[in-house]
């Protein structure tokens, strides 16, 4: 069965443009509309047929779409799943967990199954393919993550870019001139994961505004490998006769938070005597991160608000269940956002001045 992406490829446009042609939510030129219609006719695509199969009765179930490879653990996944579950329960909903790595098709299966009234989507990419599925099927959804198209769907997120800017500026004010920004893994950056790209953008902007040197490097997932990488990154650098080793480390990668102290010790460095460490996106209940200056990830607030937004979208969808075009347009027009400003919390170790 042809998909909206097949239509977009044949018409030479983006999938979102095809969605706009179907639901009328944005102005589209007549030439583009004609190409899309020709592609629809040639492929035999029926944009509203799948949407009509959605159940009109409520299930009082929220699907949590949490893509993850088998056997891979992420420190953030569990707390968010628990908080979304608690928020759903408080609103009279049960939670359905889906972990398909094929994010778009996994969401499509859930939407067409009729098992859930709406979805909460995690692991959000800047140009997330699931947004096209939501538009095509007029399926209510909200994101934990900030997409490039901020008006596409309801979303909640920490302001990762400002968090990185804040960390660099505070360290620079304390006298640090050489820093390392430990960003998420190369795979997450290549996938254009929203939080990863926004954090790196903030580190770069913070460096520009302070004049500090900020080296961006990517984390690895195991403590021993991370210790080796830190040993290389934080070694003395006197090749130009001026620069010494970095005296501050900013850690954004969530999987590195709970063993960053072990990894730094494994690199032969002491905190804070040799290195000041700041953590961005620390889990509030993580005892190791709480020892350090940090920007905490407000899991409970983000989960509660995103669940409320998903339920609100489901309620709206029910009122116009027989008109998929109107549903898609209204869902696009009733977007809610929650962007949480970062706050740098103190730890047991201060933002000590750089050492030479």
Short mmCIF file of C-alpha atoms in Angstrom, two decimals:
data_model
loop_
_atom_site.label_atom_id
_atom_site.label_comp_id
_atom_site.label_asym_id
_atom_site.label_seq_id
_atom_site.Cartn_x
_atom_site.Cartn_y
_atom_site.Cartn_z
CA UNK A 1 0.00 0.00 0.00
CA UNK A 2 1.55 3.37 -0.97
CA UNK A 3 2.43 5.77 1.85
CA UNK A 4 2.55 9.52 2.13
CA UNK A 5 6.32 9.34 1.60
CA UNK A 6 5.80 7.54 -1.71
CA UNK A 7 3.50 10.33 -2.82
CA UNK A 8 6.00 12.97 -1.71
CA UNK A 9 8.88 11.29 -3.56
CA UNK A 10 6.89 11.00 -6.79
CA UNK A 11 5.70 14.60 -6.56
CA UNK A 12 9.17 15.89 -5.65
CA UNK A 13 8.06 17.54 -2.40
CA UNK A 14 8.43 16.95 1.32
CA UNK A 15 5.96 14.62 3.10
CA UNK A 16 4.80 17.58 5.19
CA UNK A 17 3.81 19.39 1.97
CA UNK A 18 1.64 16.43 0.98
CA UNK A 19 -0.01 16.62 4.41
CA UNK A 20 -0.69 20.33 3.93
CA UNK A 21 -2.32 19.62 0.56
CA UNK A 22 -4.59 17.05 2.20
CA UNK A 23 -5.61 19.02 5.27
CA UNK A 24 -5.46 22.59 3.96
CA UNK A 25 -3.63 23.82 7.07
CA UNK A 26 -1.15 25.96 5.07
CA UNK A 27 -1.22 27.77 1.70
CA UNK A 28 0.08 25.62 -1.16
CA UNK A 29 0.67 26.76 -4.73
CA UNK A 30 -1.56 25.39 -7.46
CA UNK A 31 1.45 23.89 -9.24
CA UNK A 32 2.47 21.95 -6.12
CA UNK A 33 -1.10 20.89 -5.48
CA UNK A 34 -1.34 19.61 -9.05
CA UNK A 35 1.88 17.54 -8.74
CA UNK A 36 0.70 16.01 -5.49
CA UNK A 37 -2.69 15.12 -6.96
CA UNK A 38 -1.06 13.52 -10.00
CA UNK A 39 1.15 11.43 -7.68
CA UNK A 40 -1.91 10.42 -5.63
CA UNK A 41 -3.78 9.34 -8.76
CA UNK A 42 -0.80 7.45 -10.18
CA UNK A 43 -0.13 5.55 -6.96
CA UNK A 44 -3.74 4.97 -5.99
CA UNK A 45 -3.14 6.57 -2.59
CA UNK A 46 -6.19 7.31 -0.44
CA UNK A 47 -5.18 9.84 2.21
CA UNK A 48 -8.29 9.57 4.36
CA UNK A 49 -8.94 5.85 4.14
CA UNK A 50 -6.54 4.94 6.93
CA UNK A 51 -7.76 7.76 9.14
CA UNK A 52 -11.33 6.48 8.88
CA UNK A 53 -10.25 3.15 10.35
CA UNK A 54 -9.38 4.86 13.62
CA UNK A 55 -11.79 3.94 16.36
CA UNK A 56 -14.29 6.60 17.31
CA UNK A 57 -14.72 5.16 20.82
CA UNK A 58 -12.22 6.01 23.53
CA UNK A 59 -9.89 3.34 24.88
CA UNK A 60 -8.50 5.53 27.67
CA UNK A 61 -5.02 4.31 26.77
CA UNK A 62 -1.99 6.47 25.98
CA UNK A 63 0.80 4.91 23.93
CA UNK A 64 4.36 5.80 24.95
CA UNK A 65 6.58 5.46 21.89
CA UNK A 66 10.07 4.86 23.24
CA UNK A 67 12.34 3.54 20.45
CA UNK A 68 15.21 1.50 21.82
CA UNK A 69 17.49 -1.29 20.62
CA UNK A 70 17.19 -4.57 22.49
CA UNK A 71 19.59 -4.83 25.41
CA UNK A 72 20.57 -1.14 25.37
CA UNK A 73 19.91 0.75 28.59
CA UNK A 74 19.37 4.48 28.83
CA UNK A 75 19.23 6.08 32.26
CA UNK A 76 16.52 8.51 31.15
CA UNK A 77 14.01 6.03 29.68
CA UNK A 78 12.86 4.44 32.93
CA UNK A 79 12.14 7.64 34.87
CA UNK A 80 10.20 9.13 31.96
CA UNK A 81 8.17 5.94 31.48
CA UNK A 82 7.25 5.92 35.18
CA UNK A 83 6.30 9.59 35.24
CA UNK A 84 4.22 9.39 32.04
CA UNK A 85 2.47 6.33 33.48
CA UNK A 86 1.70 8.18 36.72
CA UNK A 87 0.47 11.24 34.82
CA UNK A 88 -1.73 9.09 32.58
CA UNK A 89 -3.19 7.29 35.60
CA UNK A 90 -4.04 10.60 37.25
CA UNK A 91 -6.03 11.52 34.12
CA UNK A 92 -7.83 8.18 34.00
CA UNK A 93 -5.66 6.54 31.33
CA UNK A 94 -3.57 3.39 31.12
CA UNK A 95 -0.18 3.29 29.39
CA UNK A 96 0.81 1.17 26.39
CA UNK A 97 4.58 0.94 25.78
CA UNK A 98 5.91 0.54 22.24
CA UNK A 99 9.67 0.28 21.62
CA UNK A 100 9.90 -0.18 17.83
CA UNK A 101 13.13 1.21 16.38
CA UNK A 102 11.26 1.88 13.12
CA UNK A 103 9.74 4.96 14.63
CA UNK A 104 7.34 6.01 11.88
CA UNK A 105 5.98 2.56 11.08
CA UNK A 106 5.80 1.67 14.76
CA UNK A 107 3.60 4.69 15.39
CA UNK A 108 1.52 3.91 12.30
CA UNK A 109 0.79 0.42 13.64
CA UNK A 110 -0.30 1.81 16.99
CA UNK A 111 -2.47 4.48 15.39
CA UNK A 112 -4.25 2.04 13.08
CA UNK A 113 -4.66 -0.64 15.74
CA UNK A 114 -7.20 1.38 17.68
CA UNK A 115 -5.45 0.37 20.91
CA UNK A 116 -4.70 3.92 22.05
CA UNK A 117 -6.40 7.30 21.98
CA UNK A 118 -3.14 9.22 21.60
CA UNK A 119 0.63 8.86 21.84
CA UNK A 120 3.51 10.44 23.70
CA UNK A 121 6.64 10.32 21.53
CA UNK A 122 10.18 10.19 22.94
CA UNK A 123 13.61 10.20 21.25
CA UNK A 124 12.57 13.12 19.06
CA UNK A 125 14.64 13.98 15.98
CA UNK A 126 14.83 17.50 14.60
CA UNK A 127 12.92 16.37 11.49
CA UNK A 128 11.00 13.51 13.06
CA UNK A 129 9.31 11.15 10.56
CA UNK A 130 6.53 10.44 13.04
CA UNK A 131 5.19 13.96 12.56
CA UNK A 132 4.18 13.01 9.01
CA UNK A 133 2.34 9.94 10.30
CA UNK A 134 0.46 12.03 12.86
CA UNK A 135 -0.57 14.51 10.16
CA UNK A 136 -1.56 11.82 7.70
CA UNK A 137 -3.73 9.90 10.16
CA UNK A 138 -4.87 12.85 12.28
CA UNK A 139 -3.72 10.78 15.26
CA UNK A 140 -3.31 12.78 18.48
CA UNK A 141 0.27 12.92 19.75
CA UNK A 142 2.62 15.07 21.79
CA UNK A 143 6.42 15.05 21.91
CA UNK A 144 8.98 14.97 24.70
CA UNK A 145 11.49 16.89 22.62
CA UNK A 146 11.56 20.04 20.50
CA UNK A 147 11.43 19.45 16.74
CA UNK A 148 12.77 21.84 14.12
CA UNK A 149 9.18 22.66 13.11
CA UNK A 150 8.03 23.87 16.49
CA UNK A 151 4.45 24.37 15.30
CA UNK A 152 4.06 20.80 14.06
CA UNK A 153 2.76 19.15 17.24
CA UNK A 154 2.46 19.82 20.97
CA UNK A 155 5.79 19.30 22.74
CA UNK A 156 7.64 19.76 26.02
CA UNK A 157 11.38 20.04 26.55
CA UNK A 158 14.22 21.47 28.57
CA UNK A 159 15.93 24.35 26.77
CA UNK A 160 19.09 22.36 26.04
CA UNK A 161 20.72 25.14 24.03
CA UNK A 162 20.35 27.70 26.80
CA UNK A 163 21.48 25.11 29.34
CA UNK A 164 24.77 24.69 27.47
CA UNK A 165 25.19 28.45 27.09
CA UNK A 166 24.57 28.88 30.82
CA UNK A 167 27.16 26.25 31.76
CA UNK A 168 29.86 27.75 29.53
CA UNK A 169 29.19 31.29 30.74
CA UNK A 170 29.25 30.35 34.43
CA UNK A 171 32.48 28.42 34.03
CA UNK A 172 34.06 31.26 32.07
CA UNK A 173 33.01 33.71 34.80
CA UNK A 174 34.78 31.48 37.32
CA UNK A 175 37.99 31.78 35.33
CA UNK A 176 37.99 28.70 33.10
CA UNK A 177 39.32 29.35 29.60
CA UNK A 178 39.73 25.78 28.31
CA UNK A 179 36.72 23.45 28.45
CA UNK A 180 35.51 20.16 26.99
CA UNK A 181 31.85 19.73 26.10
CA UNK A 182 31.01 16.02 26.26
CA UNK A 183 28.05 15.79 23.89
CA UNK A 184 25.86 12.74 23.15
CA UNK A 185 27.25 9.94 21.01
CA UNK A 186 28.08 10.35 17.35
CA UNK A 187 25.15 8.07 16.48
CA UNK A 188 22.68 10.38 18.22
CA UNK A 189 24.11 13.42 16.49
CA UNK A 190 24.03 11.67 13.10
CA UNK A 191 20.38 10.80 13.73
CA UNK A 192 19.77 14.54 14.36
CA UNK A 193 18.40 13.92 17.83
CA UNK A 194 16.97 17.24 18.95
CA UNK A 195 18.50 17.52 22.41
CA UNK A 196 21.96 16.59 21.11
CA UNK A 197 22.06 19.17 18.32
CA UNK A 198 20.61 21.92 20.49
CA UNK A 199 23.13 21.27 23.27
CA UNK A 200 26.07 21.43 20.86
CA UNK A 201 24.68 24.64 19.37
CA UNK A 202 24.55 26.13 22.86
CA UNK A 203 28.13 25.13 23.66
CA UNK A 204 29.29 26.77 20.43
CA UNK A 205 27.32 29.93 21.16
CA UNK A 206 28.60 30.05 24.72
CA UNK A 207 32.18 29.81 23.47
CA UNK A 208 31.61 32.69 21.05
CA UNK A 209 30.05 34.93 23.68
CA UNK A 210 32.77 34.33 26.31
CA UNK A 211 35.90 33.86 24.21
CA UNK A 212 36.57 30.56 25.96
CA UNK A 213 37.86 27.55 24.05
CA UNK A 214 35.24 24.79 24.12
CA UNK A 215 36.19 21.48 22.52
CA UNK A 216 33.11 19.45 21.56
CA UNK A 217 33.60 15.69 21.83
CA UNK A 218 31.20 12.75 21.74
CA UNK A 219 30.52 10.41 24.63
CA UNK A 220 30.79 6.63 24.51
CA UNK A 221 28.47 4.36 26.44
CA UNK A 222 30.83 2.35 28.66
CA UNK A 223 32.79 3.73 31.65
CA UNK A 224 36.14 2.26 30.58
CA UNK A 225 35.85 3.63 27.06
CA UNK A 226 34.75 7.00 28.41
CA UNK A 227 37.74 7.08 30.78
CA UNK A 228 40.09 6.51 27.82
CA UNK A 229 38.42 9.29 25.85
CA UNK A 230 38.59 11.70 28.77
CA UNK A 231 42.26 10.88 29.30
CA UNK A 232 42.93 11.98 25.73
CA UNK A 233 40.68 15.03 25.85
CA UNK A 234 41.95 16.35 29.18
CA UNK A 235 45.66 15.73 28.70
CA UNK A 236 48.13 18.60 28.89
CA UNK A 237 48.27 20.48 25.58
CA UNK A 238 51.34 22.65 25.23
CA UNK A 239 51.87 22.35 21.49
CA UNK A 240 51.53 26.10 20.95
CA UNK A 241 53.37 27.09 24.13
CA UNK A 242 50.27 28.84 25.49
CA UNK A 243 47.40 26.47 26.02
CA UNK A 244 47.37 24.04 28.88
CA UNK A 245 44.93 21.23 29.55
CA UNK A 246 41.19 21.89 29.90
CA UNK A 247 40.15 22.64 33.46
CA UNK A 248 36.38 22.19 33.03
CA UNK A 249 34.20 19.41 31.65
CA UNK A 250 30.53 19.86 30.71
CA UNK A 251 28.67 16.55 30.39
CA UNK A 252 25.43 16.39 28.42
CA UNK A 253 25.16 12.71 27.53
CA UNK A 254 22.58 11.15 29.94
CA UNK A 255 24.12 7.68 29.93
CA UNK A 256 27.43 9.16 31.11
CA UNK A 257 25.95 10.99 34.09
CA UNK A 258 25.75 8.11 36.53
CA UNK A 259 29.36 6.99 36.00
CA UNK A 260 31.08 10.27 35.14
CA UNK A 261 32.89 10.40 38.50
CA UNK A 262 34.24 6.89 37.97
CA UNK A 263 35.30 7.76 34.42
CA UNK A 264 37.08 10.95 35.49
CA UNK A 265 38.90 9.05 38.26
CA UNK A 266 39.81 6.39 35.68
CA UNK A 267 41.36 9.16 33.59
CA UNK A 268 43.67 9.97 36.53
CA UNK A 269 42.00 13.26 37.49
CA UNK A 270 40.56 14.58 40.73
CA UNK A 271 37.39 16.66 41.20
CA UNK A 272 37.64 19.57 41.88
CA UNK A 273 41.42 19.74 42.33
CA UNK A 274 42.18 18.91 38.67
CA UNK A 275 38.84 19.34 36.97
CA UNK A 276 35.52 21.12 37.43
CA UNK A 277 32.60 19.05 36.15
CA UNK A 278 29.14 20.40 35.28
CA UNK A 279 26.31 18.05 34.28
CA UNK A 280 23.49 19.07 31.93
CA UNK A 281 20.28 17.04 32.05
CA UNK A 282 20.99 15.34 35.36
CA UNK A 283 18.22 13.18 36.78
CA UNK A 284 16.90 14.71 40.02
CA UNK A 285 17.27 11.43 41.94
CA UNK A 286 20.79 10.56 40.70
CA UNK A 287 23.04 10.76 43.79
CA UNK A 288 26.28 10.96 41.78
CA UNK A 289 25.09 13.92 39.69
CA UNK A 290 23.81 15.73 42.77
CA UNK A 291 27.39 16.03 44.02
CA UNK A 292 28.19 18.21 41.01
CA UNK A 293 27.02 21.60 39.71
CA UNK A 294 24.21 20.68 37.34
CA UNK A 295 21.17 21.55 35.26
CA UNK A 296 18.53 19.01 36.19
CA UNK A 297 16.12 17.45 33.70
CA UNK A 298 12.62 18.17 35.11
CA UNK A 299 11.27 14.72 34.30
CA UNK A 300 8.08 14.92 36.35
CA UNK A 301 7.07 18.32 34.95
CA UNK A 302 7.84 17.40 31.33
CA UNK A 303 6.07 14.03 31.59
CA UNK A 304 3.00 15.49 33.26
CA UNK A 305 2.59 18.29 30.75
CA UNK A 306 3.19 16.15 27.66
CA UNK A 307 0.60 13.62 28.87
CA UNK A 308 -1.91 16.40 29.45
CA UNK A 309 -1.28 17.72 25.93
CA UNK A 310 -1.75 14.25 24.42
CA UNK A 311 -5.04 13.74 26.27
CA UNK A 312 -6.26 17.19 25.23
CA UNK A 313 -5.50 16.34 21.61
CA UNK A 314 -7.36 13.03 21.95
CA UNK A 315 -10.41 14.82 23.35
CA UNK A 316 -10.36 17.24 20.43
CA UNK A 317 -9.99 14.39 17.94
CA UNK A 318 -13.03 12.63 19.37
CA UNK A 319 -15.26 15.64 18.82
CA UNK A 320 -14.61 15.54 15.07
CA UNK A 321 -13.85 11.84 14.58
CA UNK A 322 -15.82 11.60 11.34
CA UNK A 323 -13.94 14.40 9.58
CA UNK A 324 -10.27 13.49 9.23
CA UNK A 325 -9.41 16.61 7.26
CA UNK A 326 -10.91 18.91 9.88
CA UNK A 327 -9.25 16.89 12.65
CA UNK A 328 -5.81 17.23 11.13
CA UNK A 329 -6.26 20.96 10.61
CA UNK A 330 -7.52 21.58 14.14
CA UNK A 331 -4.80 19.47 15.72
CA UNK A 332 -2.22 21.55 13.84
CA UNK A 333 -3.88 24.78 14.98
CA UNK A 334 -4.09 23.90 18.68
CA UNK A 335 -0.42 23.34 19.43
CA UNK A 336 0.81 23.72 22.99
CA UNK A 337 4.43 23.95 24.11
CA UNK A 338 6.34 23.89 27.37
CA UNK A 339 9.99 24.97 27.11
CA UNK A 340 11.65 24.95 30.52
CA UNK A 341 14.42 27.44 31.16
CA UNK A 342 17.56 25.95 32.73
CA UNK A 343 18.80 26.68 36.23
CA UNK A 344 22.33 25.84 37.35
CA UNK A 345 22.16 24.13 40.75
CA UNK A 346 25.16 23.98 43.10
CA UNK A 347 26.81 20.72 44.06
CA UNK A 348 29.36 19.71 46.65
CA UNK A 349 32.08 20.97 44.33
CA UNK A 350 32.08 24.67 43.37
CA UNK A 351 32.79 26.22 39.99
CA UNK A 352 36.37 26.84 41.05
CA UNK A 353 38.63 29.12 39.06
CA UNK A 354 40.81 27.58 36.39
CA UNK A 355 44.16 26.24 37.48
CA UNK A 356 47.35 26.57 35.50
#
